[in-house]
């Protein structure tokens, strides 16, 4: 036996041993024909393919040994081992130096194990795995963004920074967010004060003693009380005056009592729809001009106010929605003003929140709440005189004020899909312009109620019966 045949037999036995041992490259077989260029040979990285030729060859070469390694098992068999992702060419030559064939060798990442892991971790997902040059291409349709993120993260384990994500997410990916702002403000204010005025020839000028610091002039109040005149001015609501003579003295008393109650209700319900992962903004209100001095001249900046809503929805898995939300309700506060450069600038009252929550389709979450209870009690008196029993009440004043505020913000997301325009009804669809006969003869400011379409369906609904809140 010649040395060449002995060497070929040794290589054959070694290749068979490697294929049976775990952890080594497993060889597949590809048969090529002579006389023409062969089709591309796909070789997974760290795996091997056996190329068999129908014509014996005497020489073989590989264009780039760094991509694939070759060894001859016999004069008709070549062992090709993939080393690095890429393309190269395997050339086979005959005994007379004639070209037998060129084999294009393409070494790709081994995605066989990756495909198995995808089926194990994400069963039921329609994910197609392909190779492109030295990377992995993912395509198909998955049920959620979470499944897509898991598939891409797993692919990064096999081809770091070489993953092309062509996956698309199926199902509804549009989110309508309903936000409800509800605020109640209650205030109670009570005050009681008294004043005493004395006039007489022995006293000279009138003597006035204020028990609560009322805004009326004591001498004028005393004169009005003795003359029987009525109190004027808007600062004396709930005031009673009376006067009497005691010898040479004229005495006038002024009693002021005031009680105020107020309730304010604020409710806003903005609705906004956005695509998953995209930001949506909403503003119902206006912009208030604010003068700003920039060092050289006075410029005007516009500050928005009203109902503001910014949010980014992300459909995570099925009907689970992640929300990044910023909501605010603001209004102009004319009670707090700043005078700057001759300009009177009003302040703003603003209630806002910024948060991230996760919930399912149709679920509601109270993302913000506020309960404020402010209390103020003030008691004033004339020194020493206010401490006199019984009569000391004429020289004292008391003020009581309490303000309560309750605020809650509730969000509710819904997965929505577009529909035909005929199925939607606008508020203006239920109102028709009156004809001249209806306007002038019948005195109607609106026309006949529509009877067809979505507007007609709403108009035909019966709203008679009990409504509102029922307390048992």
CSV table of C-alpha atoms in Angstrom, one decimal:
chain,number,residue,atom,x,y,z
A,1,UNK,CA,0.0,0.0,0.0
A,2,UNK,CA,1.4,3.4,-1.0
A,3,UNK,CA,1.9,6.3,1.5
A,4,UNK,CA,-0.9,8.3,-0.1
A,5,UNK,CA,-3.5,5.5,0.4
A,6,UNK,CA,-2.3,5.0,4.0
A,7,UNK,CA,-2.7,8.7,4.7
A,8,UNK,CA,-6.1,8.8,3.1
A,9,UNK,CA,-7.2,5.7,5.2
A,10,UNK,CA,-6.0,7.4,8.4
A,11,UNK,CA,-7.9,10.6,7.6
A,12,UNK,CA,-11.1,8.6,6.8
A,13,UNK,CA,-10.9,6.8,10.2
A,14,UNK,CA,-10.2,10.1,12.0
A,15,UNK,CA,-13.3,11.7,10.4
A,16,UNK,CA,-15.5,8.8,11.3
A,17,UNK,CA,-14.2,9.0,14.9
A,18,UNK,CA,-14.9,12.7,15.1
A,19,UNK,CA,-18.4,12.3,13.9
A,20,UNK,CA,-19.2,9.7,16.5
A,21,UNK,CA,-17.7,11.7,19.4
A,22,UNK,CA,-19.9,14.4,21.1
A,23,UNK,CA,-18.8,18.0,20.9
A,24,UNK,CA,-17.1,17.7,17.5
A,25,UNK,CA,-18.3,18.8,14.1
A,26,UNK,CA,-20.8,16.5,12.5
A,27,UNK,CA,-20.2,16.0,8.7
A,28,UNK,CA,-22.8,15.9,6.0
A,29,UNK,CA,-22.3,14.7,2.5
A,30,UNK,CA,-22.7,16.7,-0.8
A,31,UNK,CA,-22.1,15.0,-4.2
A,32,UNK,CA,-20.8,17.2,-7.0
A,33,UNK,CA,-20.6,16.6,-10.7
A,34,UNK,CA,-17.6,17.4,-12.9
A,35,UNK,CA,-17.4,19.8,-15.8
A,36,UNK,CA,-19.4,22.7,-14.4
A,37,UNK,CA,-19.4,25.1,-11.4
A,38,UNK,CA,-21.2,23.6,-8.4
A,39,UNK,CA,-24.0,25.3,-6.5
A,40,UNK,CA,-23.2,27.0,-3.2
A,41,UNK,CA,-22.3,24.7,-0.4
A,42,UNK,CA,-23.8,25.8,3.0
A,43,UNK,CA,-21.6,24.9,5.9
A,44,UNK,CA,-22.7,25.8,9.4
A,45,UNK,CA,-20.0,27.3,11.6
A,46,UNK,CA,-18.1,24.6,13.6
A,47,UNK,CA,-19.7,21.9,11.6
A,48,UNK,CA,-18.5,19.9,8.6
A,49,UNK,CA,-19.7,18.7,5.1
A,50,UNK,CA,-18.1,15.9,3.1
A,51,UNK,CA,-17.8,16.7,-0.7
A,52,UNK,CA,-17.7,13.7,-3.0
A,53,UNK,CA,-16.6,14.1,-6.6
A,54,UNK,CA,-17.4,11.6,-9.4
A,55,UNK,CA,-14.0,12.3,-10.9
A,56,UNK,CA,-10.7,11.6,-9.1
A,57,UNK,CA,-8.8,14.8,-8.2
A,58,UNK,CA,-5.1,15.3,-7.6
A,59,UNK,CA,-5.1,18.9,-6.2
A,60,UNK,CA,-7.6,20.9,-4.1
A,61,UNK,CA,-7.4,24.4,-2.7
A,62,UNK,CA,-9.5,26.8,-0.6
A,63,UNK,CA,-9.4,30.6,-1.4
A,64,UNK,CA,-9.7,31.7,2.2
A,65,UNK,CA,-8.5,29.2,4.8
A,66,UNK,CA,-9.7,31.5,7.6
A,67,UNK,CA,-13.3,30.9,6.6
A,68,UNK,CA,-13.2,27.1,6.0
A,69,UNK,CA,-10.6,24.3,6.4
A,70,UNK,CA,-10.3,21.4,4.0
A,71,UNK,CA,-8.7,18.0,4.1
A,72,UNK,CA,-8.8,15.2,1.5
A,73,UNK,CA,-10.1,11.8,2.7
A,74,UNK,CA,-9.5,10.1,-0.6
A,75,UNK,CA,-9.0,11.0,-4.3
A,76,UNK,CA,-12.7,11.6,-4.6
A,77,UNK,CA,-13.7,12.9,-1.1
A,78,UNK,CA,-13.0,16.3,0.6
A,79,UNK,CA,-13.7,17.2,4.3
A,80,UNK,CA,-14.9,20.8,4.6
A,81,UNK,CA,-15.0,22.4,8.1
A,82,UNK,CA,-16.6,25.8,8.7
A,83,UNK,CA,-14.6,28.2,10.8
A,84,UNK,CA,-15.8,31.8,10.4
A,85,UNK,CA,-18.9,33.2,8.7
A,86,UNK,CA,-18.2,34.2,5.2
A,87,UNK,CA,-17.9,33.1,1.6
A,88,UNK,CA,-15.0,31.4,-0.2
A,89,UNK,CA,-14.3,29.0,-3.1
A,90,UNK,CA,-13.1,25.4,-3.1
A,91,UNK,CA,-11.3,24.3,-6.3
A,92,UNK,CA,-10.8,20.7,-7.5
A,93,UNK,CA,-8.2,19.9,-10.2
A,94,UNK,CA,-7.6,16.6,-12.1
A,95,UNK,CA,-4.5,14.6,-12.8
A,96,UNK,CA,-3.7,16.7,-16.0
A,97,UNK,CA,-4.3,20.0,-14.2
A,98,UNK,CA,-7.8,20.3,-15.7
A,99,UNK,CA,-10.4,22.0,-13.6
A,100,UNK,CA,-13.0,19.6,-12.3
A,101,UNK,CA,-15.2,22.0,-10.5
A,102,UNK,CA,-15.4,25.1,-8.3
A,103,UNK,CA,-17.5,24.9,-5.2
A,104,UNK,CA,-18.8,28.1,-3.6
A,105,UNK,CA,-18.5,27.5,0.2
A,106,UNK,CA,-20.7,29.7,2.4
A,107,UNK,CA,-20.1,29.4,6.1
A,108,UNK,CA,-23.1,30.6,8.2
A,109,UNK,CA,-23.8,30.7,11.9
A,110,UNK,CA,-25.2,27.4,13.2
A,111,UNK,CA,-28.9,28.2,13.6
A,112,UNK,CA,-30.1,24.6,14.1
A,113,UNK,CA,-29.7,24.9,17.8
A,114,UNK,CA,-31.2,28.4,17.8
A,115,UNK,CA,-34.3,27.2,15.9
A,116,UNK,CA,-34.8,24.5,18.6
A,117,UNK,CA,-34.5,27.0,21.4
A,118,UNK,CA,-37.0,29.3,19.8
A,119,UNK,CA,-39.5,26.5,19.5
A,120,UNK,CA,-38.9,25.6,23.2
A,121,UNK,CA,-39.0,29.1,24.6
A,122,UNK,CA,-41.7,30.6,22.3
A,123,UNK,CA,-44.0,27.7,21.3
A,124,UNK,CA,-46.7,28.6,18.8
A,125,UNK,CA,-45.0,31.7,17.5
A,126,UNK,CA,-44.6,32.0,13.8
A,127,UNK,CA,-40.9,32.9,13.7
A,128,UNK,CA,-38.8,32.2,10.6
A,129,UNK,CA,-35.0,32.1,11.0
A,130,UNK,CA,-32.6,32.7,8.2
A,131,UNK,CA,-28.9,33.6,7.8
A,132,UNK,CA,-27.5,36.6,6.0
A,133,UNK,CA,-23.7,36.8,5.6
A,134,UNK,CA,-22.5,36.4,9.2
A,135,UNK,CA,-25.8,37.4,10.9
A,136,UNK,CA,-29.3,36.1,11.7
A,137,UNK,CA,-32.5,37.4,10.1
A,138,UNK,CA,-35.8,37.0,12.0
A,139,UNK,CA,-39.1,37.3,10.1
A,140,UNK,CA,-42.7,36.3,10.6
A,141,UNK,CA,-45.5,37.4,12.9
A,142,UNK,CA,-45.6,37.2,16.7
A,143,UNK,CA,-48.5,37.8,19.1
A,144,UNK,CA,-46.9,40.4,21.3
A,145,UNK,CA,-44.0,42.8,21.7
A,146,UNK,CA,-42.7,40.7,24.6
A,147,UNK,CA,-42.4,37.7,22.4
A,148,UNK,CA,-40.5,39.7,19.8
A,149,UNK,CA,-38.1,41.0,22.4
A,150,UNK,CA,-37.4,37.5,23.7
A,151,UNK,CA,-36.7,36.2,20.2
A,152,UNK,CA,-34.3,39.1,19.4
A,153,UNK,CA,-32.5,38.7,22.8
A,154,UNK,CA,-32.1,35.0,22.1
A,155,UNK,CA,-30.7,35.6,18.6
A,156,UNK,CA,-28.2,38.0,20.1
A,157,UNK,CA,-26.7,35.1,22.0
A,158,UNK,CA,-25.8,33.3,18.8
A,159,UNK,CA,-24.9,36.4,16.6
A,160,UNK,CA,-24.1,39.4,18.8
A,161,UNK,CA,-24.9,42.7,17.1
A,162,UNK,CA,-25.7,40.9,13.9
A,163,UNK,CA,-29.4,40.3,14.2
A,164,UNK,CA,-31.9,41.8,11.7
A,165,UNK,CA,-35.3,42.0,13.2
A,166,UNK,CA,-38.1,41.8,10.5
A,167,UNK,CA,-40.7,40.5,12.9
A,168,UNK,CA,-44.2,42.1,13.0
A,169,UNK,CA,-46.6,42.1,15.9
A,170,UNK,CA,-50.1,40.8,15.1
A,171,UNK,CA,-53.4,41.7,16.8
A,172,UNK,CA,-54.6,45.2,17.8
A,173,UNK,CA,-51.8,47.6,18.4
A,174,UNK,CA,-53.8,50.8,18.8
A,175,UNK,CA,-54.7,52.0,22.3
A,176,UNK,CA,-57.4,54.5,23.2
A,177,UNK,CA,-56.8,56.1,26.6
A,178,UNK,CA,-59.7,57.5,28.6
A,179,UNK,CA,-58.7,59.8,31.5
A,180,UNK,CA,-61.1,61.2,34.0
A,181,UNK,CA,-60.2,64.2,36.1
A,182,UNK,CA,-62.6,64.8,39.0
A,183,UNK,CA,-62.1,67.6,41.6
A,184,UNK,CA,-64.3,69.0,44.3
A,185,UNK,CA,-63.6,72.1,46.3
A,186,UNK,CA,-65.6,73.1,49.4
A,187,UNK,CA,-65.1,76.3,51.4
A,188,UNK,CA,-66.8,77.6,54.6
A,189,UNK,CA,-66.0,81.0,56.1
A,190,UNK,CA,-67.6,82.6,59.2
A,191,UNK,CA,-66.8,85.9,60.9
A,192,UNK,CA,-68.3,87.9,63.8
A,193,UNK,CA,-67.1,91.4,64.9
A,194,UNK,CA,-68.4,94.4,66.8
A,195,UNK,CA,-67.7,98.1,67.2
A,196,UNK,CA,-68.6,100.7,69.9
A,197,UNK,CA,-68.8,104.4,69.4
A,198,UNK,CA,-69.4,107.1,72.1
A,199,UNK,CA,-70.1,110.8,71.5
A,200,UNK,CA,-70.8,113.5,74.0
A,201,UNK,CA,-70.1,117.2,74.8
A,202,UNK,CA,-67.8,116.2,77.6
A,203,UNK,CA,-65.8,113.9,75.3
A,204,UNK,CA,-65.1,116.5,72.6
A,205,UNK,CA,-64.7,114.4,69.4
A,206,UNK,CA,-66.4,111.1,69.0
A,207,UNK,CA,-64.7,108.2,70.6
A,208,UNK,CA,-64.7,104.9,68.7
A,209,UNK,CA,-63.6,101.5,69.9
A,210,UNK,CA,-63.3,98.8,67.3
A,211,UNK,CA,-63.9,95.3,68.4
A,212,UNK,CA,-63.0,93.5,65.2
A,213,UNK,CA,-61.4,96.0,62.9
A,214,UNK,CA,-64.3,96.5,60.5
A,215,UNK,CA,-63.9,98.7,57.5
A,216,UNK,CA,-66.4,101.4,58.5
A,217,UNK,CA,-65.5,104.6,60.1
A,218,UNK,CA,-66.7,104.5,63.7
A,219,UNK,CA,-67.8,108.2,63.8
A,220,UNK,CA,-69.8,107.8,60.6
A,221,UNK,CA,-71.3,104.5,61.8
A,222,UNK,CA,-72.3,106.2,65.1
A,223,UNK,CA,-73.9,109.1,63.3
A,224,UNK,CA,-75.8,106.8,61.0
A,225,UNK,CA,-76.9,104.6,63.9
A,226,UNK,CA,-78.2,107.7,65.8
A,227,UNK,CA,-79.9,109.1,62.7
A,228,UNK,CA,-81.5,105.8,61.8
A,229,UNK,CA,-79.8,105.6,58.4
A,230,UNK,CA,-79.0,102.3,56.6
A,231,UNK,CA,-75.5,101.0,56.2
A,232,UNK,CA,-74.0,101.5,52.8
A,233,UNK,CA,-71.1,99.8,51.0
A,234,UNK,CA,-70.4,96.2,50.1
A,235,UNK,CA,-68.1,95.6,53.0
A,236,UNK,CA,-70.8,95.5,55.6
A,237,UNK,CA,-72.9,92.4,54.7
A,238,UNK,CA,-74.8,91.1,57.6
A,239,UNK,CA,-74.2,94.3,59.7
A,240,UNK,CA,-76.6,95.7,62.3
A,241,UNK,CA,-76.3,99.2,63.8
A,242,UNK,CA,-78.3,100.8,66.6
A,243,UNK,CA,-77.8,103.7,68.9
A,244,UNK,CA,-79.2,105.2,72.1
A,245,UNK,CA,-78.7,108.1,74.5
A,246,UNK,CA,-77.5,107.8,78.0
A,247,UNK,CA,-77.7,111.2,79.7
A,248,UNK,CA,-75.4,113.5,77.7
A,249,UNK,CA,-73.7,110.6,75.9
A,250,UNK,CA,-74.7,109.1,72.6
A,251,UNK,CA,-73.7,105.4,72.2
A,252,UNK,CA,-73.7,103.5,68.9
A,253,UNK,CA,-73.2,99.8,68.4
A,254,UNK,CA,-72.2,98.0,65.1
A,255,UNK,CA,-72.4,94.3,64.9
A,256,UNK,CA,-71.2,92.5,61.8
A,257,UNK,CA,-71.7,88.8,61.1
A,258,UNK,CA,-70.9,87.0,57.8
A,259,UNK,CA,-71.0,83.4,56.7
A,260,UNK,CA,-69.9,82.2,53.2
A,261,UNK,CA,-70.2,78.8,51.7
A,262,UNK,CA,-68.9,77.7,48.3
A,263,UNK,CA,-68.7,74.5,46.2
A,264,UNK,CA,-66.7,74.1,43.0
A,265,UNK,CA,-66.8,71.0,40.8
A,266,UNK,CA,-64.4,70.3,38.0
A,267,UNK,CA,-64.7,67.3,35.6
A,268,UNK,CA,-62.8,66.6,32.4
A,269,UNK,CA,-62.7,63.4,30.4
A,270,UNK,CA,-60.3,63.5,27.5
A,271,UNK,CA,-60.0,60.5,25.2
A,272,UNK,CA,-57.0,59.9,22.9
A,273,UNK,CA,-55.9,57.1,20.6
A,274,UNK,CA,-52.3,56.2,19.6
A,275,UNK,CA,-50.3,53.4,18.0
A,276,UNK,CA,-48.3,51.2,20.3
A,277,UNK,CA,-45.0,52.8,21.0
A,278,UNK,CA,-45.9,56.2,19.6
A,279,UNK,CA,-46.5,59.4,21.6
A,280,UNK,CA,-49.8,61.2,21.6
A,281,UNK,CA,-50.6,64.7,22.8
A,282,UNK,CA,-53.9,66.4,23.7
A,283,UNK,CA,-54.7,69.9,24.8
A,284,UNK,CA,-58.1,71.4,25.4
A,285,UNK,CA,-57.7,75.0,26.5
A,286,UNK,CA,-55.6,77.8,25.3
A,287,UNK,CA,-52.3,79.7,25.6
A,288,UNK,CA,-51.8,82.7,27.9
A,289,UNK,CA,-49.4,85.5,26.9
A,290,UNK,CA,-46.7,86.2,29.5
A,291,UNK,CA,-44.3,89.1,29.0
A,292,UNK,CA,-40.6,88.1,29.5
A,293,UNK,CA,-37.7,90.5,29.6
A,294,UNK,CA,-34.6,89.0,27.8
A,295,UNK,CA,-32.2,91.8,28.8
A,296,UNK,CA,-32.8,94.0,25.8
A,297,UNK,CA,-36.5,94.1,25.2
A,298,UNK,CA,-39.7,92.6,26.5
A,299,UNK,CA,-40.9,89.5,24.6
A,300,UNK,CA,-44.0,87.5,24.9
A,301,UNK,CA,-44.1,83.8,25.7
A,302,UNK,CA,-47.3,81.7,25.5
A,303,UNK,CA,-48.0,79.3,28.4
A,304,UNK,CA,-50.6,76.6,27.7
A,305,UNK,CA,-53.4,76.0,30.1
A,306,UNK,CA,-56.4,73.7,30.2
A,307,UNK,CA,-56.6,69.9,30.0
A,308,UNK,CA,-53.3,68.4,28.9
A,309,UNK,CA,-52.6,64.8,28.2
A,310,UNK,CA,-49.4,63.2,26.9
A,311,UNK,CA,-48.9,59.4,26.9
A,312,UNK,CA,-47.0,56.6,25.2
A,313,UNK,CA,-48.8,53.2,25.1
A,314,UNK,CA,-47.0,49.9,24.6
A,315,UNK,CA,-48.9,46.6,24.1
A,316,UNK,CA,-46.6,44.3,26.0
A,317,UNK,CA,-48.2,40.9,25.8
A,318,UNK,CA,-51.7,40.1,24.5
A,319,UNK,CA,-54.0,42.7,26.2
A,320,UNK,CA,-51.4,43.9,28.7
A,321,UNK,CA,-50.6,47.6,28.1
A,322,UNK,CA,-47.7,49.6,29.5
A,323,UNK,CA,-48.5,53.4,29.8
A,324,UNK,CA,-46.1,56.3,30.2
A,325,UNK,CA,-48.5,59.1,31.1
A,326,UNK,CA,-48.4,62.8,31.8
A,327,UNK,CA,-51.7,64.5,32.6
A,328,UNK,CA,-52.5,68.0,33.9
A,329,UNK,CA,-55.4,70.3,34.5
A,330,UNK,CA,-54.5,74.1,34.8
A,331,UNK,CA,-56.4,77.3,34.9
A,332,UNK,CA,-55.7,81.0,35.2
A,333,UNK,CA,-55.7,82.3,38.8
A,334,UNK,CA,-56.7,85.9,38.9
A,335,UNK,CA,-56.4,86.1,42.7
A,336,UNK,CA,-52.6,85.9,42.5
A,337,UNK,CA,-51.0,88.4,40.2
A,338,UNK,CA,-47.6,89.8,39.7
A,339,UNK,CA,-46.9,93.3,38.4
A,340,UNK,CA,-43.7,93.4,36.3
A,341,UNK,CA,-42.7,96.5,34.2
A,342,UNK,CA,-46.2,97.8,34.3
A,343,UNK,CA,-47.7,94.5,33.2
A,344,UNK,CA,-50.1,92.6,35.4
A,345,UNK,CA,-49.5,88.9,35.1
A,346,UNK,CA,-51.9,86.3,36.4
A,347,UNK,CA,-50.8,83.1,38.1
A,348,UNK,CA,-51.8,79.5,37.2
A,349,UNK,CA,-53.4,76.8,39.2
A,350,UNK,CA,-52.2,73.4,38.0
A,351,UNK,CA,-52.7,69.8,39.1
A,352,UNK,CA,-50.5,67.4,37.2
A,353,UNK,CA,-49.1,63.9,37.4
A,354,UNK,CA,-46.4,61.9,35.6
A,355,UNK,CA,-46.2,58.1,36.0
A,356,UNK,CA,-45.8,54.7,34.4
A,357,UNK,CA,-48.4,52.0,35.0
A,358,UNK,CA,-49.3,48.6,33.5
A,359,UNK,CA,-52.8,47.2,33.2
A,360,UNK,CA,-55.0,45.1,30.9
A,361,UNK,CA,-57.5,46.2,28.3
A,362,UNK,CA,-60.5,47.8,30.0
A,363,UNK,CA,-59.1,48.0,33.5
A,364,UNK,CA,-59.0,51.2,35.4
A,365,UNK,CA,-56.3,52.7,37.7
A,366,UNK,CA,-56.5,55.7,40.0
A,367,UNK,CA,-53.1,57.1,39.3
A,368,UNK,CA,-53.3,60.2,41.4
A,369,UNK,CA,-55.3,61.4,44.3
A,370,UNK,CA,-55.3,64.5,46.6
A,371,UNK,CA,-57.2,65.3,49.8
A,372,UNK,CA,-56.4,68.7,51.2
A,373,UNK,CA,-58.0,70.2,54.3
A,374,UNK,CA,-56.9,73.8,55.2
A,375,UNK,CA,-58.2,75.3,58.5
A,376,UNK,CA,-57.7,78.9,59.8
A,377,UNK,CA,-59.1,80.3,63.0
A,378,UNK,CA,-58.4,83.9,64.1
A,379,UNK,CA,-59.6,85.6,67.3
A,380,UNK,CA,-58.9,89.4,67.9
A,381,UNK,CA,-59.9,91.7,70.7
A,382,UNK,CA,-59.3,95.1,72.2
A,383,UNK,CA,-56.7,94.6,75.0
A,384,UNK,CA,-58.2,94.3,78.5
A,385,UNK,CA,-61.7,95.3,77.3
A,386,UNK,CA,-62.1,92.0,75.5
A,387,UNK,CA,-61.6,90.1,78.7
A,388,UNK,CA,-64.6,91.7,80.5
A,389,UNK,CA,-67.3,89.1,81.1
A,390,UNK,CA,-70.4,89.4,78.9
A,391,UNK,CA,-69.6,93.0,77.8
A,392,UNK,CA,-66.2,91.8,76.5
A,393,UNK,CA,-68.0,90.2,73.5
A,394,UNK,CA,-68.5,93.7,72.1
A,395,UNK,CA,-64.8,94.2,71.9
A,396,UNK,CA,-63.9,90.9,70.3
A,397,UNK,CA,-64.0,89.5,66.7
A,398,UNK,CA,-63.6,85.9,65.5
A,399,UNK,CA,-63.0,84.5,62.0
A,400,UNK,CA,-63.2,80.9,60.9
A,401,UNK,CA,-62.3,79.6,57.5
A,402,UNK,CA,-62.0,76.0,56.2
A,403,UNK,CA,-61.2,74.8,52.7
A,404,UNK,CA,-61.3,71.2,51.5
A,405,UNK,CA,-60.1,69.9,48.1
A,406,UNK,CA,-60.5,66.3,46.7
A,407,UNK,CA,-58.9,65.3,43.4
A,408,UNK,CA,-58.7,62.0,41.7
A,409,UNK,CA,-57.3,61.0,38.2
A,410,UNK,CA,-58.5,57.7,36.7
A,411,UNK,CA,-57.1,56.2,33.5
A,412,UNK,CA,-58.7,53.4,31.5
A,413,UNK,CA,-56.9,52.0,28.3
A,414,UNK,CA,-58.7,50.1,25.6
A,415,UNK,CA,-57.4,48.2,22.6
A,416,UNK,CA,-59.2,49.5,19.6
A,417,UNK,CA,-59.5,48.9,15.8
A,418,UNK,CA,-60.6,51.3,13.1
A,419,UNK,CA,-64.2,51.0,11.8
A,420,UNK,CA,-66.2,52.4,8.9
A,421,UNK,CA,-67.1,56.1,9.1
A,422,UNK,CA,-70.8,55.4,8.8
A,423,UNK,CA,-70.7,53.7,12.2
A,424,UNK,CA,-69.5,56.8,14.0
A,425,UNK,CA,-71.7,59.6,15.2
A,426,UNK,CA,-70.7,63.2,15.9
A,427,UNK,CA,-72.4,65.6,18.3
A,428,UNK,CA,-73.3,67.8,15.4
A,429,UNK,CA,-75.0,65.0,13.5
A,430,UNK,CA,-77.9,65.1,15.9
A,431,UNK,CA,-78.7,68.7,15.3
A,432,UNK,CA,-80.1,70.0,12.0
A,433,UNK,CA,-80.6,73.6,10.9
A,434,UNK,CA,-84.2,74.7,11.0
A,435,UNK,CA,-86.1,75.8,7.9
A,436,UNK,CA,-87.5,79.2,7.6
A,437,UNK,CA,-91.0,77.8,8.5
A,438,UNK,CA,-89.7,76.1,11.6
A,439,UNK,CA,-87.7,79.2,12.7
A,440,UNK,CA,-90.2,82.0,12.1
A,441,UNK,CA,-93.6,80.2,12.4
A,442,UNK,CA,-92.9,77.5,14.9
A,443,UNK,CA,-90.1,79.3,16.8
A,444,UNK,CA,-87.7,76.2,16.6
A,445,UNK,CA,-84.0,76.8,16.7
A,446,UNK,CA,-83.2,73.3,15.5
A,447,UNK,CA,-84.5,71.2,12.7
A,448,UNK,CA,-86.1,67.8,12.7
A,449,UNK,CA,-84.3,64.9,14.4
A,450,UNK,CA,-82.4,62.7,11.9
A,451,UNK,CA,-83.9,59.2,11.5
A,452,UNK,CA,-81.1,57.3,9.7
A,453,UNK,CA,-77.5,56.4,10.3
A,454,UNK,CA,-75.7,56.3,13.6
A,455,UNK,CA,-77.0,59.8,14.6
A,456,UNK,CA,-80.6,58.6,14.1
A,457,UNK,CA,-79.9,55.6,16.3
A,458,UNK,CA,-78.7,57.8,19.1
A,459,UNK,CA,-81.6,60.2,18.6
A,460,UNK,CA,-84.2,57.4,18.9
A,461,UNK,CA,-82.9,56.3,22.3
A,462,UNK,CA,-85.3,57.0,25.1
A,463,UNK,CA,-83.8,59.1,27.9
A,464,UNK,CA,-86.9,59.4,29.9
A,465,UNK,CA,-87.1,58.1,33.5
A,466,UNK,CA,-85.0,58.5,36.6
A,467,UNK,CA,-81.5,59.7,36.3
A,468,UNK,CA,-78.7,61.0,38.5
A,469,UNK,CA,-77.6,59.7,41.9
A,470,UNK,CA,-79.9,57.6,44.2
A,471,UNK,CA,-79.2,57.6,48.0
A,472,UNK,CA,-80.9,55.1,50.2
